[in-house]
Coordinates of C-alpha atoms and ligand atoms in Angstrom, one line a residue:
X81 CA -0.1 0.1 0.3
X82 CA 1.4 3.1 -1.0
X83 CA -0.3 6.8 0.9
X84 CA -0.1 8.1 -1.9
X85 CA -4.1 9.6 -3.1
X86 CA -3.3 9.8 -6.8
X87 CA -0.1 8.2 -9.3
X88 CA 0.2 10.5 -12.2
X89 CA 2.8 8.7 -14.3
X90 CA 4.0 9.3 -17.6
X91 CA 0.6 11.1 -19.4
X92 CA -0.1 12.4 -22.5
X93 CA -3.3 13.9 -24.0
X94 CA -3.7 14.5 -27.9
X95 CA -6.4 16.9 -29.0
X96 CA -6.9 16.3 -32.5
X97 CA -8.0 19.3 -33.8
X98 CA -9.5 19.6 -37.4
X99 CA -9.9 22.4 -39.8
X100 CA -13.2 22.5 -41.5
X101 CA -10.6 24.6 -44.2
X102 CA -10.5 28.3 -45.0
X103 CA -13.8 29.8 -47.1
X104 CA -13.0 33.4 -48.4
X105 CA -10.6 34.0 -50.5
X106 CA -8.8 36.3 -47.7
X107 CA -9.0 32.8 -45.2
X108 CA -7.3 31.1 -47.3
X109 CA -4.7 33.9 -48.1
X110 CA -4.1 34.3 -44.1
X111 CA -3.9 30.7 -43.2
X112 CA -2.2 29.4 -46.1
X113 CA 1.2 29.5 -44.1
X114 CA -0.6 28.3 -40.3
X115 CA -2.8 24.9 -41.6
X116 CA -3.1 23.2 -45.2
X117 CA -7.1 23.8 -46.1
X118 CA -8.9 20.7 -44.7
X119 CA -6.1 19.2 -42.2
X120 CA -6.3 17.6 -38.7
X121 CA -3.6 18.8 -36.8
X122 CA -2.6 17.9 -33.6
X123 CA -2.3 19.3 -29.9
X124 CA -0.9 17.9 -27.5
X125 CA -2.1 19.2 -24.5
X126 CA -0.5 17.1 -21.6
X127 CA 2.9 15.7 -22.3
X128 CA 4.4 12.7 -20.7
X129 CA 3.5 14.0 -16.7
X130 CA 3.8 12.2 -14.1
X131 CA 3.7 13.1 -10.0
X132 CA 1.8 11.5 -7.5
X133 CA 0.5 13.1 -4.3
X134 CA -0.5 12.0 -0.6
X135 CA -3.0 11.5 0.9
X136 CA -4.5 14.2 2.6
X137 CA -2.4 16.5 1.2
X138 CA -3.6 19.7 -0.2
X139 CA -1.9 20.5 -3.6
X140 CA -2.0 23.4 -6.5
X141 CA -1.8 23.2 -10.1
X142 CA -0.6 26.7 -11.9
X143 CA 0.9 27.5 -15.2
X144 CA 0.1 29.9 -17.8
X145 CA -4.2 29.3 -19.7
X146 CA -3.5 26.7 -22.0
X147 CA -0.7 25.2 -20.0
X148 CA -3.0 21.6 -19.4
X149 CA -4.3 22.4 -15.7
X150 CA -7.4 21.6 -16.6
X151 CA -6.6 19.0 -19.2
X152 CA -5.0 17.4 -16.2
X153 CA -7.7 17.3 -13.5
X154 CA -10.0 16.5 -16.1
X155 CA -7.3 13.4 -16.5
X156 CA -7.8 12.6 -13.1
X157 CA -11.7 12.8 -12.0
X158 CA -11.8 10.7 -15.7
X159 CA -14.4 12.8 -17.8
X160 CA -11.2 12.6 -20.5
X161 CA -9.3 9.8 -21.1
X162 CA -5.3 10.4 -21.2
X163 CA -3.8 9.1 -24.7
X164 CA -1.0 7.7 -23.1
X165 CA 0.2 6.7 -19.1
X166 CA -2.5 5.8 -16.9
X167 CA -3.8 7.2 -13.6
X168 CA -4.4 5.2 -10.2
X169 CA -6.4 7.2 -8.0
X170 CA -7.7 5.7 -4.3
X171 CA -11.2 6.1 -2.9
X172 CA -13.7 8.5 -3.9
X173 CA -13.0 11.9 -6.1
X174 CA -15.1 14.1 -6.4
X175 CA -14.6 17.2 -9.5
X176 CA -15.4 20.7 -9.6
X177 CA -14.2 21.5 -13.6
X178 CA -15.7 24.1 -15.1
X179 CA -18.9 26.0 -14.1
X180 CA -22.0 24.0 -14.2
X181 CA -19.8 20.8 -15.3
X182 CA -22.1 17.7 -14.0
X183 CA -25.3 19.6 -14.2
X184 CA -27.5 18.7 -16.4
X185 CA -29.3 22.6 -17.8
X186 CA -32.8 21.0 -17.8
X187 CA -33.4 18.8 -14.9
X188 CA -34.4 21.1 -11.6
X189 CA -31.7 22.1 -8.7
X190 CA -32.9 18.9 -7.1
X191 CA -33.2 16.1 -9.6
X192 CA -29.1 17.2 -10.4
X193 CA -28.0 16.5 -7.4
X194 CA -29.5 13.3 -6.9
X195 CA -28.1 12.4 -10.3
X196 CA -24.4 13.4 -9.2
X197 CA -24.7 11.7 -5.5
X198 CA -25.6 8.6 -7.6
X199 CA -22.8 9.2 -10.4
X200 CA -20.7 8.9 -6.9
X201 CA -22.7 6.0 -5.9
X202 CA -24.5 7.4 -2.9
X203 CA -28.2 5.3 -2.8
X204 CA -31.2 7.7 -3.2
X205 CA -32.4 7.5 0.3
X206 CA -28.7 9.2 1.2
X207 CA -28.6 11.9 -1.2
X208 CA -33.0 12.9 -0.4
X209 CA -31.5 13.4 3.6
X210 CA -28.6 15.4 2.5
X211 CA -30.4 17.9 0.1
X212 CA -31.6 20.2 2.9
X213 CA -28.1 20.7 3.7
X214 CA -27.2 20.6 0.2
X215 CA -29.2 23.6 -0.8
X216 CA -28.6 25.2 2.7
X217 CA -25.3 25.9 2.3
X218 CA -24.8 26.8 -1.6
X219 CA -27.5 29.2 0.3
X220 CA -30.1 28.4 -2.8
X221 CA -32.9 26.6 -0.4
X222 CA -36.0 27.4 -2.0
X223 CA -34.6 26.8 -5.4
X224 CA -34.2 23.1 -5.3
X225 CA -37.2 23.3 -8.0
X226 CA -35.3 25.3 -10.0
X227 CA -34.8 24.7 -14.1
X228 CA -30.5 25.0 -13.4
X229 CA -30.6 26.7 -17.1
X230 CA -32.5 29.4 -14.9
X231 CA -29.7 29.7 -12.2
X232 CA -27.0 32.4 -12.3
X233 CA -23.4 32.0 -12.5
X234 CA -22.6 32.3 -9.0
X235 CA -25.9 30.6 -8.1
X236 CA -24.3 27.8 -10.5
X237 CA -21.4 27.6 -8.5
X238 CA -22.4 27.5 -4.6
X239 CA -23.9 24.1 -5.8
X240 CA -21.2 22.8 -7.3
X241 CA -19.5 23.8 -4.4
X242 CA -22.3 22.6 -1.8
X243 CA -22.8 19.7 -4.5
X244 CA -18.8 18.3 -4.1
X245 CA -18.3 19.4 -0.2
X246 CA -21.0 17.1 0.9
X247 CA -20.3 14.1 -0.9
X248 CA -17.7 13.7 1.4
X249 CA -15.2 12.6 -0.9
X250 CA -11.8 10.8 -0.5
X251 CA -10.9 13.0 -2.9
X252 CA -11.1 16.8 -3.8
X253 CA -10.6 18.2 -7.2
X254 CA -11.1 21.9 -8.0
X255 CA -10.6 24.3 -11.4
X256 CA -10.5 27.8 -10.2
X257 CA -14.1 27.8 -9.1
X258 CA -12.9 28.6 -5.6
X259 CA -12.7 32.1 -8.0
X260 CA -16.5 32.2 -8.4
X261 CA -19.3 33.8 -6.1
X262 CA -19.4 36.5 -3.1
X263 CA -16.2 37.2 -1.0
X264 CA -18.4 35.6 2.1
X265 CA -19.0 32.4 -0.2
X266 CA -15.3 32.4 -0.8
X267 CA -14.6 32.7 3.0
X268 CA -17.2 29.7 3.2
X269 CA -15.6 27.5 1.1
X270 CA -12.2 28.3 2.1
X271 CA -13.7 27.0 6.0
X272 CA -14.8 24.0 4.2
X273 CA -11.4 23.4 2.2
X274 CA -10.0 24.2 5.8
X275 CA -12.5 21.5 7.8
X276 CA -10.9 18.6 4.2
X277 CA -7.4 19.7 5.4
X278 CA -7.6 18.7 8.6
X279 CA -10.2 15.6 8.2
X280 CA -7.0 14.6 6.5
X281 CA -8.7 14.8 2.9
X282 CA -6.8 14.5 -0.7
X283 CA -7.5 17.7 -2.3
X284 CA -5.7 19.3 -5.9
X285 CA -6.6 22.9 -6.8
X286 CA -6.3 24.6 -9.7
X287 CA -5.6 28.5 -9.1
X288 CA -3.9 31.8 -10.7
X289 CA -4.1 33.4 -7.4
X290 CA -0.7 32.8 -5.8
X291 CA -2.2 33.5 -2.3
X292 CA -4.3 30.7 -2.2
X293 CA -1.1 28.7 -3.5
X294 CA 0.9 30.3 -0.6
X295 CA -1.2 30.1 2.5
X296 CA -3.5 26.4 1.3
X297 CA -1.2 24.0 -0.7
X298 CA 1.4 22.4 1.2
X299 CA 3.0 21.6 -2.6
X300 CA 2.0 22.6 -5.7
X301 CA 3.0 21.8 -9.6
X302 CA 3.9 23.8 -12.1
X303 CA 3.0 23.5 -16.4
X304 CA 4.3 24.4 -19.1
X305 CA 2.9 23.7 -22.8
X306 CA 1.7 20.5 -21.1
X307 CA 4.8 19.9 -19.4
X308 CA 5.4 19.7 -16.2
X309 CA 7.8 22.3 -15.3
X310 CA 8.7 21.5 -11.5
X311 CA 6.4 20.1 -7.9
X312 CA 7.7 21.2 -5.1
X313 CA 6.9 24.2 -1.8
X314 CA 4.5 27.3 -3.5
X315 CA 6.7 29.9 -3.0
X316 CA 9.1 28.4 -4.9
X317 CA 6.1 27.2 -7.6
X318 CA 5.5 30.8 -7.6
X319 CA 8.7 31.9 -8.2
X320 CA 9.0 29.7 -11.4
X321 CA 5.7 30.4 -12.9
X322 CA 6.9 34.0 -12.7
X323 CA 10.4 33.1 -14.4
X324 CA 8.7 31.1 -16.8
X325 CA 5.6 34.4 -17.8
X326 CA 8.2 36.4 -18.1
X327 CA 10.3 34.9 -19.8
X328 CA 8.1 34.0 -22.3
X329 CA 6.7 37.7 -22.0
X330 CA 2.6 36.3 -21.3
X331 CA 0.5 38.6 -19.6
X332 CA 1.4 37.4 -15.5
X333 CA -2.5 37.6 -13.7
X334 CA -2.8 40.6 -11.0
X335 CA -2.9 37.5 -8.5
X336 CA -0.2 36.2 -9.6
X337 CA 1.5 40.0 -7.9
X338 CA 3.1 40.8 -10.8
X339 CA 3.2 43.2 -14.4
X340 CA -0.3 43.2 -16.2
X341 CA 1.0 45.4 -18.1
X342 CA 4.0 44.5 -19.7
X343 CA 5.0 48.6 -20.5
X344 CA 3.7 50.2 -16.6
X345 CA 5.8 46.9 -15.6
X346 CA 8.6 48.8 -16.6
X347 CA 7.9 52.2 -15.1
X348 CA 9.7 51.6 -11.8
X349 CA 12.0 48.4 -11.5
X350 CA 13.3 46.9 -7.9
X351 CA 17.8 47.1 -8.5
X352 CA 18.6 46.6 -5.0
X353 CA 17.6 45.1 -1.8
X354 CA 20.2 45.8 1.4
X355 CA 19.3 44.6 5.0
X356 CA 20.5 47.0 7.7
X357 CA 21.6 45.5 11.5
X358 CA 21.5 47.2 14.4
X359 CA 25.3 45.4 14.1
X360 CA 27.0 45.5 11.1
X361 CA 29.2 43.0 12.5
X362 CA 26.6 40.7 13.4
X363 CA 24.1 40.1 10.7
X364 CA 20.9 38.3 12.3
X365 CA 18.6 39.6 14.6
X366 CA 17.8 38.5 18.6
X367 CA 14.3 39.1 18.8
X368 CA 13.2 42.2 19.5
X369 CA 16.0 43.4 17.7
X370 CA 15.0 46.2 14.7
X371 CA 15.5 45.7 11.7
X372 CA 16.1 48.2 8.2
X373 CA 15.3 46.8 4.4
X374 CA 17.1 49.8 1.9
X375 CA 15.0 48.7 -1.3
X376 CA 16.8 50.6 -4.4
X377 CA 14.9 51.6 -7.2
X378 CA 14.7 53.3 -10.8
X379 CA 11.9 54.5 -12.4
X380 CA 12.6 55.6 -16.3
X381 CA 9.9 58.1 -15.6
X382 CA 7.8 60.7 -13.1
X383 CA 5.5 59.0 -11.4
X384 CA 3.8 59.5 -8.5
X385 CA 0.8 56.6 -8.8
X386 CA 3.4 54.2 -7.2
X387 CA 3.6 51.7 -3.7
X388 CA 5.8 50.0 -2.5
X389 CA 4.6 46.5 -0.6
X390 CA 6.5 44.2 1.4
X391 CA 5.6 40.6 3.1
X392 CA 7.4 38.6 5.7
X393 CA 7.0 34.5 5.4
X394 CA 8.7 32.1 7.6
X395 CA 10.3 29.1 6.3
X396 CA 6.8 27.0 5.4
X397 CA 5.7 29.7 3.6
X398 CA 3.5 31.5 6.1
X399 CA 2.9 34.9 6.3
X400 CA 3.7 36.9 9.0
X401 CA 3.4 40.0 7.9
X402 CA 1.7 42.6 5.4
X403 CA 2.1 46.5 4.7
X404 CA 2.4 48.6 2.5
X405 CA 3.1 52.2 2.1
X406 CA -0.5 53.8 1.5
X407 CA -1.9 51.3 4.7
X408 CA 1.1 53.1 6.2
X409 CA -0.3 57.1 4.6
X410 CA 3.7 56.9 2.9
X411 CA 3.4 57.5 -0.4
X412 CA 5.8 59.2 -2.0
X413 CA 5.4 62.5 -4.2
X414 CA 7.1 62.0 -6.9
X415 CA 9.9 59.2 -7.7
X416 CA 12.0 59.7 -11.0
X417 CA 15.1 58.2 -11.9
X418 CA 17.1 56.4 -8.8
X419 CA 16.3 56.2 -4.8
X420 CA 15.7 54.4 -2.1
X421 CA 13.1 53.9 -0.2
X422 CA 13.5 52.6 3.5
X423 CA 11.4 50.2 5.1
X424 CA 11.7 49.9 9.1
X425 CA 10.7 47.5 11.5
X426 CA 11.2 49.0 14.5
X427 CA 10.8 45.6 16.4
X428 CA 10.8 41.9 14.7
X429 CA 8.9 39.5 18.1
X430 CA 10.6 36.3 16.5
X431 CA 12.0 33.5 17.9
X432 CA 14.6 31.6 15.8
X433 CA 14.6 30.2 12.1
X434 CA 14.7 32.3 8.8
X435 CA 12.4 34.4 7.3
X436 CA 11.9 35.1 3.8
X437 CA 10.7 39.0 2.8
X438 CA 8.9 39.6 -0.4
X439 CA 8.5 42.6 -1.9
X440 CA 6.0 44.7 -4.7
X441 CA 6.2 48.2 -5.9
X442 CA 2.6 48.4 -7.6
X443 CA 0.0 51.2 -8.2
X444 CA -1.9 52.8 -5.8
X445 CA -5.6 51.0 -6.8
X446 CA -3.3 47.6 -6.8
X447 CA -4.2 46.5 -10.8
X448 CA -0.7 47.2 -11.8
X449 CA 2.4 46.0 -10.3
X450 CA 5.5 47.5 -11.7
X451 CA 7.8 44.8 -10.6
X452 CA 7.7 42.4 -8.0
X453 CA 9.9 39.9 -5.9
X454 CA 8.9 36.6 -4.3
X455 CA 11.7 36.2 -2.3
X456 CA 13.8 39.1 -2.7
X457 CA 15.6 39.1 1.0
X458 CA 15.8 36.5 3.9
X459 CA 17.3 37.2 7.2
X460 CA 17.8 34.9 9.9
X461 CA 17.1 35.2 13.9
X462 CA 18.9 33.6 17.1
X463 CA 16.8 32.7 19.5
X464 CA 18.4 34.2 22.5
X465 CA 15.0 33.5 24.9
X466 CA 14.5 30.2 26.2
X467 CA 10.8 31.0 24.5
X468 CA 10.4 28.3 21.8
X469 CA 7.9 28.7 18.8
X470 CA 7.6 31.5 16.4
X471 CA 6.8 34.6 18.4
X472 CA 7.9 36.3 20.7
X473 CA 5.4 37.3 24.1
X474 CA 6.1 38.1 27.1
X475 CA 5.3 35.8 29.1
X476 CA 5.9 35.6 33.1
X477 CA 4.1 32.5 34.9
X478 CA 2.8 32.5 38.8
X479 CA 2.0 29.9 40.9
Ligands
ATP678 N1 -11.5 19.7 -26.3 C1 -10.3 20.0 -26.7 N2 -10.5 19.7 -28.2 C2 -9.4 20.0 -28.2 N3 -8.7 21.2 -27.4 C3 -8.3 20.9 -26.4 C4 -9.7 20.2 -25.6 N4 -9.7 21.2 -24.2 C5 -8.5 21.9 -24.1 N5 -8.0 21.8 -25.1 C6 -6.5 22.4 -25.6 O1 -5.4 22.4 -24.4 C7 -4.7 22.8 -24.6 C8 -4.4 23.3 -22.6 O2 -6.0 23.3 -22.2 P1 -5.9 23.0 -20.8 O3 -8.0 23.4 -21.0 O4 -6.2 22.2 -20.0 O5 -5.5 24.0 -19.8 P2 -6.0 25.5 -18.5 O6 -4.1 25.4 -17.6 O7 -6.3 24.8 -17.4 O8 -5.7 27.0 -19.1 P3 -6.6 27.6 -18.7 O9 -5.6 28.4 -17.5 O10 -7.1 28.6 -19.7 O11 -7.8 27.3 -17.4 C9 -4.8 24.0 -24.6 O12 -4.4 24.2 -25.9 C10 -6.3 23.7 -25.5 O13 -6.3 25.0 -26.4
MG679 MG1 -8.3 25.8 -17.5

């Protein structure tokens, strides 16, 4: 017996794209070099992907648009068959694929839930007994007998999520749907994901959100044009994806914390980061020591719509602090050319360990990220206290 919930072995998936052939003179002219008339072309959405996901693990799938994330998830869910290779899963697998996938538009909410339940092997009585919970959680009480074609996209997403959670699968596959719906429902979903994690279930989640990967996932994989680039801890995966997108000149989704617009992105960049310790002879901290982060930048034009953001993470990728200059009411009047900004931490109440600093430059409404360094710098804290753990909390004990 292995401890793996999912084993993907050398999986490739080919789609055959058939071309009807250009019809107009202009189309024929334009498409001449692309594909000859009427010929089929192969598209390899996955190429030799192998990975193992352990039981109880929360695993993220990252990659640019069209990199094969959904295809891989569908292969694991068995809604698609790999062209070559094998996939083994253990226990009951429930999948939340595209919005509305698995729902029949003409059927009512109630009928769809029963259908989904029977596919997963629940009998009618079992399914019936869970209906109130399913619709309650989805905030859809009263809509049980409405055909789902009349549901809004938010209602679809809520019902899909609720069904998947209430079927109590051993493994849950989620394709980006956590980003649908309003914020309060997203929080509720995240709460359920946490419960699943505590209960030791396995979760595979496709996401474009760096925060999601960092806060929720134990490990993540990066796909690039159907090929697996790396599998590793969330910060490393996020970094790999950013580098890949940068290299290819692809747009970096805003949620990845980097530029939506590369031209604007280059308006101001980091050129250097130095850490200033109290005692330069001692380049580490003791709990409670101050620390200055001296950030050098280069702005290619005068600009005032800029803020600097900083995060501190522990070695497990947990975000310990997040702050930006706007939150502290310290926006610059204007920056132009080279300069420095000093971020001063009056006291760092952390215990022993190594910590990394992420830095970002973005505009005030955070719609444009000019530059972002996931691991701009790191520092070490030597524990000089009798306390154990992560945070220095003053404590005394009285009998
Ligand atoms: N049913 C299909 N028929 C033909 N090509 C397909 C099919 N499904 C996916 N593809 C192609 O396979 C490639 C991978 O698609 P996939 O949907 O897996 O990407 P993705 O990483 O999920 O992208 P996104 O971030 O946009 O959701 C793309 O080039 C896509 O056009
Ligand atoms: Mg997709």
